Short mmCIF file of C-alpha atoms in Angstrom, two decimals:
data_model
loop_
_atom_site.label_atom_id
_atom_site.label_comp_id
_atom_site.label_asym_id
_atom_site.label_seq_id
_atom_site.Cartn_x
_atom_site.Cartn_y
_atom_site.Cartn_z
CA MET A 192 119.10 108.56 45.24
CA SER A 193 122.54 108.57 43.25
CA VAL A 194 121.87 108.14 39.80
CA PRO A 195 123.19 110.57 37.62
CA LEU A 196 120.31 112.77 35.38
CA SER A 197 121.95 111.57 32.42
CA HIS A 198 120.66 108.06 32.91
CA VAL A 199 117.22 109.57 33.61
CA LEU A 200 117.20 111.42 30.54
CA ILE A 201 118.51 108.06 28.70
CA VAL A 202 115.68 105.84 29.69
CA ALA A 203 113.16 108.88 28.76
CA SER A 204 114.90 109.43 25.29
CA LEU A 205 114.64 105.45 24.68
CA MET A 206 111.08 105.65 25.61
CA PHE A 207 110.45 108.69 23.38
CA ALA A 208 111.93 107.12 20.34
CA MET A 209 110.20 103.53 21.13
CA GLY A 210 106.82 105.95 20.90
CA LEU A 211 107.70 107.88 17.87
CA GLY A 212 108.23 104.06 16.23
CA CYS A 213 104.86 103.07 17.55
CA VAL A 214 102.88 105.97 15.98
CA VAL A 215 104.94 105.51 12.92
CA ALA A 216 104.67 101.46 12.49
CA TRP A 217 101.15 101.40 13.55
CA ARG A 218 99.62 103.90 10.93
CA ALA A 219 97.09 101.54 10.16
CA ASN A 220 95.16 101.52 13.80
CA VAL A 221 94.16 104.97 15.26
CA ILE A 222 94.28 103.38 18.63
CA MET A 223 98.02 102.13 18.47
CA MET A 224 99.23 105.54 17.14
CA LEU A 225 97.36 107.08 20.21
CA ILE A 226 99.10 104.68 22.40
CA GLY A 227 102.27 105.82 20.65
CA ILE A 228 101.44 109.48 21.49
CA GLU A 229 100.99 108.43 25.50
CA ILE A 230 104.28 106.73 25.50
CA MET A 231 105.92 109.89 24.04
CA LEU A 232 104.22 112.25 26.62
CA ASN A 233 105.17 110.11 29.34
CA ALA A 234 108.72 109.93 28.40
CA VAL A 235 108.41 114.08 28.52
CA MET A 236 107.04 113.78 31.86
CA LEU A 237 110.29 111.49 32.92
CA THR A 238 112.05 114.01 31.84
CA PHE A 239 110.40 117.07 33.84
CA VAL A 240 110.45 115.11 36.94
CA GLY A 241 114.10 114.27 36.43
CA GLY A 242 115.12 117.85 35.75
CA SER A 243 112.88 118.91 38.72
CA ALA A 244 114.61 116.53 41.21
CA HIS A 245 117.94 117.42 39.83
CA TRP A 246 117.70 121.42 40.36
CA GLY A 247 115.42 121.18 43.21
CA ILE A 248 112.69 123.18 41.81
CA ALA A 249 109.10 122.22 41.75
CA ASP A 250 108.42 123.66 38.25
CA GLY A 251 109.02 120.67 36.86
CA GLN A 252 106.68 118.42 38.45
CA LEU A 253 103.93 121.01 37.90
CA PHE A 254 104.48 120.86 34.34
CA SER A 255 104.10 117.44 34.44
CA LEU A 256 100.88 117.61 36.17
CA MET A 257 99.77 120.10 33.69
CA LEU A 258 100.81 117.77 30.98
CA MET A 259 98.67 115.00 32.84
CA ALA A 260 95.62 117.28 32.31
CA LEU A 261 96.48 117.85 28.98
CA THR A 262 96.80 114.26 28.30
CA SER A 263 93.29 113.32 29.76
CA ALA A 264 91.37 115.85 27.90
CA GLU A 265 93.23 114.96 24.65
CA VAL A 266 92.67 111.36 25.22
CA SER A 267 88.94 111.85 25.94
CA LEU A 268 88.43 113.84 22.54
CA ALA A 269 90.65 111.59 20.56
CA LEU A 270 88.80 108.54 21.68
CA ALA A 271 85.25 110.03 21.26
CA MET A 272 86.43 110.77 17.68
CA VAL A 273 87.76 107.41 17.01
CA VAL A 274 84.03 106.30 18.13
CA TYR A 275 82.46 108.45 15.83
CA LEU A 276 84.84 107.22 12.50
CA HIS A 277 84.13 103.93 13.52
CA ARG A 278 80.28 104.55 13.54
CA ARG A 279 81.02 105.86 10.27
CA LYS A 280 82.82 103.43 8.56
CA GLN A 281 82.98 100.15 10.65
CA THR A 282 86.67 100.23 10.82
CA VAL A 283 89.66 102.00 12.54
CA ASP A 284 92.23 101.74 9.46
CA THR A 285 93.31 105.34 8.95
CA ASP A 286 93.71 104.41 4.99
CA GLN A 287 89.91 104.34 5.13
CA PHE A 288 89.47 107.57 6.07
CA ASP A 289 91.13 109.59 3.14
CA SER A 290 88.22 111.73 1.90
CA MET A 291 87.40 115.40 3.30
CA LYS A 292 83.54 115.34 2.21
CA GLY A 293 81.63 116.85 5.21
CA MET B 168 120.30 100.37 47.09
CA GLU B 169 118.07 102.96 45.50
CA ALA B 170 119.91 103.44 42.29
CA THR B 171 119.63 99.23 41.97
CA LEU B 172 115.74 99.63 42.30
CA PHE B 173 115.88 102.67 40.04
CA TYR B 174 117.88 100.55 37.13
CA ILE B 175 115.49 97.38 37.55
CA LEU B 176 112.52 99.76 37.07
CA ALA B 177 113.74 101.23 34.17
CA ALA B 178 114.49 97.57 32.62
CA VAL B 179 110.91 97.01 33.46
CA LEU B 180 109.53 100.00 31.53
CA LEU B 181 111.55 99.66 28.51
CA ILE B 182 110.92 95.81 27.95
CA GLY B 183 107.34 96.63 29.05
CA ILE B 184 106.99 99.19 26.00
CA LEU B 185 108.91 97.45 23.60
CA LEU B 186 106.34 94.57 24.25
CA ALA B 187 103.36 96.99 24.10
CA ILE B 188 103.98 98.39 20.64
CA THR B 189 104.93 94.81 19.01
CA ALA B 190 101.98 93.25 20.54
CA ARG B 191 99.47 91.41 18.15
CA GLN B 192 96.40 92.45 20.10
CA VAL B 193 95.33 95.81 21.23
CA VAL B 194 93.97 94.73 24.74
CA ARG B 195 97.41 93.06 25.23
CA SER B 196 99.29 96.14 24.48
CA ILE B 197 96.98 98.29 27.08
CA VAL B 198 97.77 95.53 29.85
CA TYR B 199 101.54 95.85 29.04
CA LEU B 200 101.32 99.70 29.29
CA VAL B 201 99.71 99.33 32.42
CA THR B 202 102.59 97.50 33.83
CA SER B 203 105.05 99.90 32.55
CA PHE B 204 103.39 102.70 33.86
CA PHE B 205 103.41 101.15 37.17
CA ALA B 206 107.22 100.90 37.24
CA LEU B 207 107.06 104.59 36.07
CA ALA B 208 105.32 105.75 38.92
CA LEU B 209 107.67 104.09 41.11
CA MET B 210 110.61 105.80 39.39
CA PHE B 211 108.60 109.12 39.92
CA TYR B 212 108.62 108.10 43.62
CA LEU B 213 112.42 107.32 43.75
CA LEU B 214 113.00 110.82 42.05
CA GLY B 215 111.34 112.63 44.66
CA ALA B 216 107.75 113.00 43.36
CA PRO B 217 105.40 111.19 45.51
CA LEU B 218 102.41 113.34 44.16
CA ILE B 219 103.34 112.97 40.53
CA ALA B 220 104.06 109.30 41.36
CA ALA B 221 100.50 108.97 43.00
CA PHE B 222 98.57 110.95 39.91
CA GLU B 223 100.57 108.76 37.27
CA VAL B 224 98.94 105.54 38.89
CA ILE B 225 95.56 107.48 39.66
CA ILE B 226 95.02 109.10 36.29
CA TYR B 227 97.16 107.28 33.93
CA ALA B 228 96.95 103.57 35.01
CA GLY B 229 93.61 104.21 36.53
CA ALA B 230 91.76 106.32 34.15
CA ILE B 231 93.18 107.00 30.69
CA MET B 232 94.33 103.10 30.02
CA VAL B 233 90.59 101.79 31.28
CA LEU B 234 89.02 104.78 28.88
CA PHE B 235 91.25 103.04 25.99
CA LEU B 236 90.07 99.44 27.26
CA PHE B 237 86.27 100.54 27.36
CA VAL B 238 86.41 102.14 23.48
CA ILE B 239 88.26 99.01 22.73
CA MET B 240 85.61 96.78 24.29
CA MET B 241 83.03 98.98 23.04
CA LEU B 242 83.53 99.42 19.38
CA GLU B 243 83.63 95.37 19.01
CA LEU B 244 86.22 95.23 16.30
CA GLU B 245 86.31 92.55 14.28
CA SER B 246 88.72 89.46 15.35
CA PRO B 247 91.94 90.66 15.82
CA GLU B 248 93.48 88.71 13.38
CA LYS B 249 92.06 90.60 10.67
CA LEU B 250 93.21 93.58 11.93
CA PRO B 251 95.88 95.12 9.78
CA HIS B 252 99.26 94.47 11.44
CA PRO B 253 102.49 96.36 10.26
CA HIS B 254 104.84 94.61 7.89
CA LEU B 255 108.36 95.23 7.77
CA LYS B 256 107.87 97.83 5.33
CA ASN B 257 106.25 99.83 8.06
CA TRP B 258 108.43 98.96 10.55
CA LEU B 259 111.62 100.15 8.39
CA PRO B 260 111.15 104.10 8.59
CA ALA B 261 110.24 103.32 12.49
CA LEU B 262 113.60 101.98 13.30
CA LEU B 263 115.14 104.50 11.30
CA LEU B 264 113.53 107.38 13.09
CA ALA B 265 114.26 105.40 16.49
CA GLY B 266 117.67 104.95 15.47
CA ALA B 267 118.42 108.27 14.38
CA VAL B 268 116.97 109.45 17.87
CA VAL B 269 119.25 106.95 19.50
CA GLY B 270 122.44 107.58 17.68
CA SER B 271 122.12 111.26 18.29
CA LEU B 272 121.73 110.42 22.17
CA VAL B 273 125.23 108.59 21.56
CA VAL B 274 126.83 110.96 20.18
CA LEU B 275 125.64 113.59 22.65
CA LEU B 276 126.64 111.45 25.39
CA CYS B 277 129.99 110.79 23.98
CA SER B 278 131.02 114.54 23.33
CA ARG B 279 129.95 115.49 26.70
CA LEU B 280 131.32 113.06 29.09
CA GLN B 281 131.88 114.73 32.38
CA ALA B 282 129.21 114.14 34.46
CA VAL B 283 127.39 116.06 36.19
CA PRO B 284 127.16 115.67 40.28
CA PRO B 285 124.85 112.52 41.10
CA GLY B 286 122.26 112.98 43.48
CA PHE B 287 118.55 114.29 43.70
CA ILE B 288 116.73 116.62 45.86
CA GLU B 289 113.57 115.63 46.95
CA ILE B 290 110.70 117.93 46.86
CA PRO B 291 107.99 118.28 49.46
CA VAL B 292 104.38 117.95 48.71
CA ARG B 293 104.24 121.76 50.53
CA GLN B 294 106.50 123.33 48.20
CA PHE B 295 104.55 121.80 45.31
CA ALA B 296 101.33 122.81 46.32
CA PHE B 297 102.85 126.35 47.18
CA ALA B 298 104.15 126.67 43.80
CA LEU B 299 101.26 125.37 42.02
CA PHE B 300 98.57 127.45 43.62
CA LYS B 301 100.55 130.98 44.52
CA GLN B 302 103.01 130.98 41.61
CA TYR B 303 100.65 129.02 38.83
CA GLY B 304 97.41 129.75 39.94
CA VAL B 305 96.28 130.89 36.32
CA ALA B 306 97.73 128.03 34.76
CA VAL B 307 95.31 125.87 36.97
CA GLU B 308 92.33 127.95 35.98
CA VAL B 309 93.40 127.60 31.95
CA VAL B 310 93.62 123.82 32.74
CA SER B 311 90.56 123.41 34.24
CA MET B 312 88.88 125.56 31.41
CA GLN B 313 90.58 123.10 29.08
CA LEU B 314 89.03 120.18 30.28
CA LEU B 315 85.77 122.04 30.17
CA PHE B 316 86.44 122.27 26.39
CA ALA B 317 87.34 118.76 26.23
CA LEU B 318 84.31 117.11 27.92
CA VAL B 319 81.82 119.76 25.61
CA GLY B 320 84.14 118.51 22.63
CA ALA B 321 83.49 115.01 23.50
CA LEU B 322 79.80 115.07 24.33
CA TYR B 323 79.23 116.69 20.84
CA LEU B 324 81.41 114.14 18.83
CA GLY B 325 79.63 111.10 20.79
CA ARG B 326 75.99 112.17 20.43
CA ARG B 327 73.65 109.98 18.44
CA ARG B 328 72.07 111.88 15.51
#
């Protein structure tokens, strides 16, 4: 395939910028913030795979596999925490969770 | 031909993500995101990573996004119209940050216009598996421990008391 590496990096950075915007804009909804984090991690995976294909080394693909395992661990913990918080206050609005009382 | 396919998939990916982060309901956003992750998996396949493409479809679109859907359905959120939607005031810093990222990208591309030679090297699954289990065997063990910890933590957080 004859696509320059810079185009892959452009797509990945646009994706990262949109995920960052999602996290910053949806501060009122925990689930949308998690979705923004997912988008950013996928942009990083695209960068890894593009670099791996450009230099012909398998390490980038390996790191994207590790990133996938990390993301599944992160999402399972974060969604369990969302369920816990929703059970406590019946909302997913982050502004409601402003106290640190155990 | 493959390059054209790549650009079409990139357009599908970016439009899907744009619709996902501006959707009014979380479920719609998840469905848009699954669509764009399928496009991303095809891009991985075009970049010579068939195994990562398969894992993207199986793990991301198949497991993680379905987990999101499960949690959204389980939480019984109040009617989606009442959920707080970001105002223009909230979008402003997000647009500022995204603009900073895109602007630095433009500056970077304008300063170094000499192109790297196009062309990608496909990595066979044999080489991938060899590197994974010979070179990075410790990392595989660490990742398995991490998944175990996440499982225990999720069980602890989700128990009824």
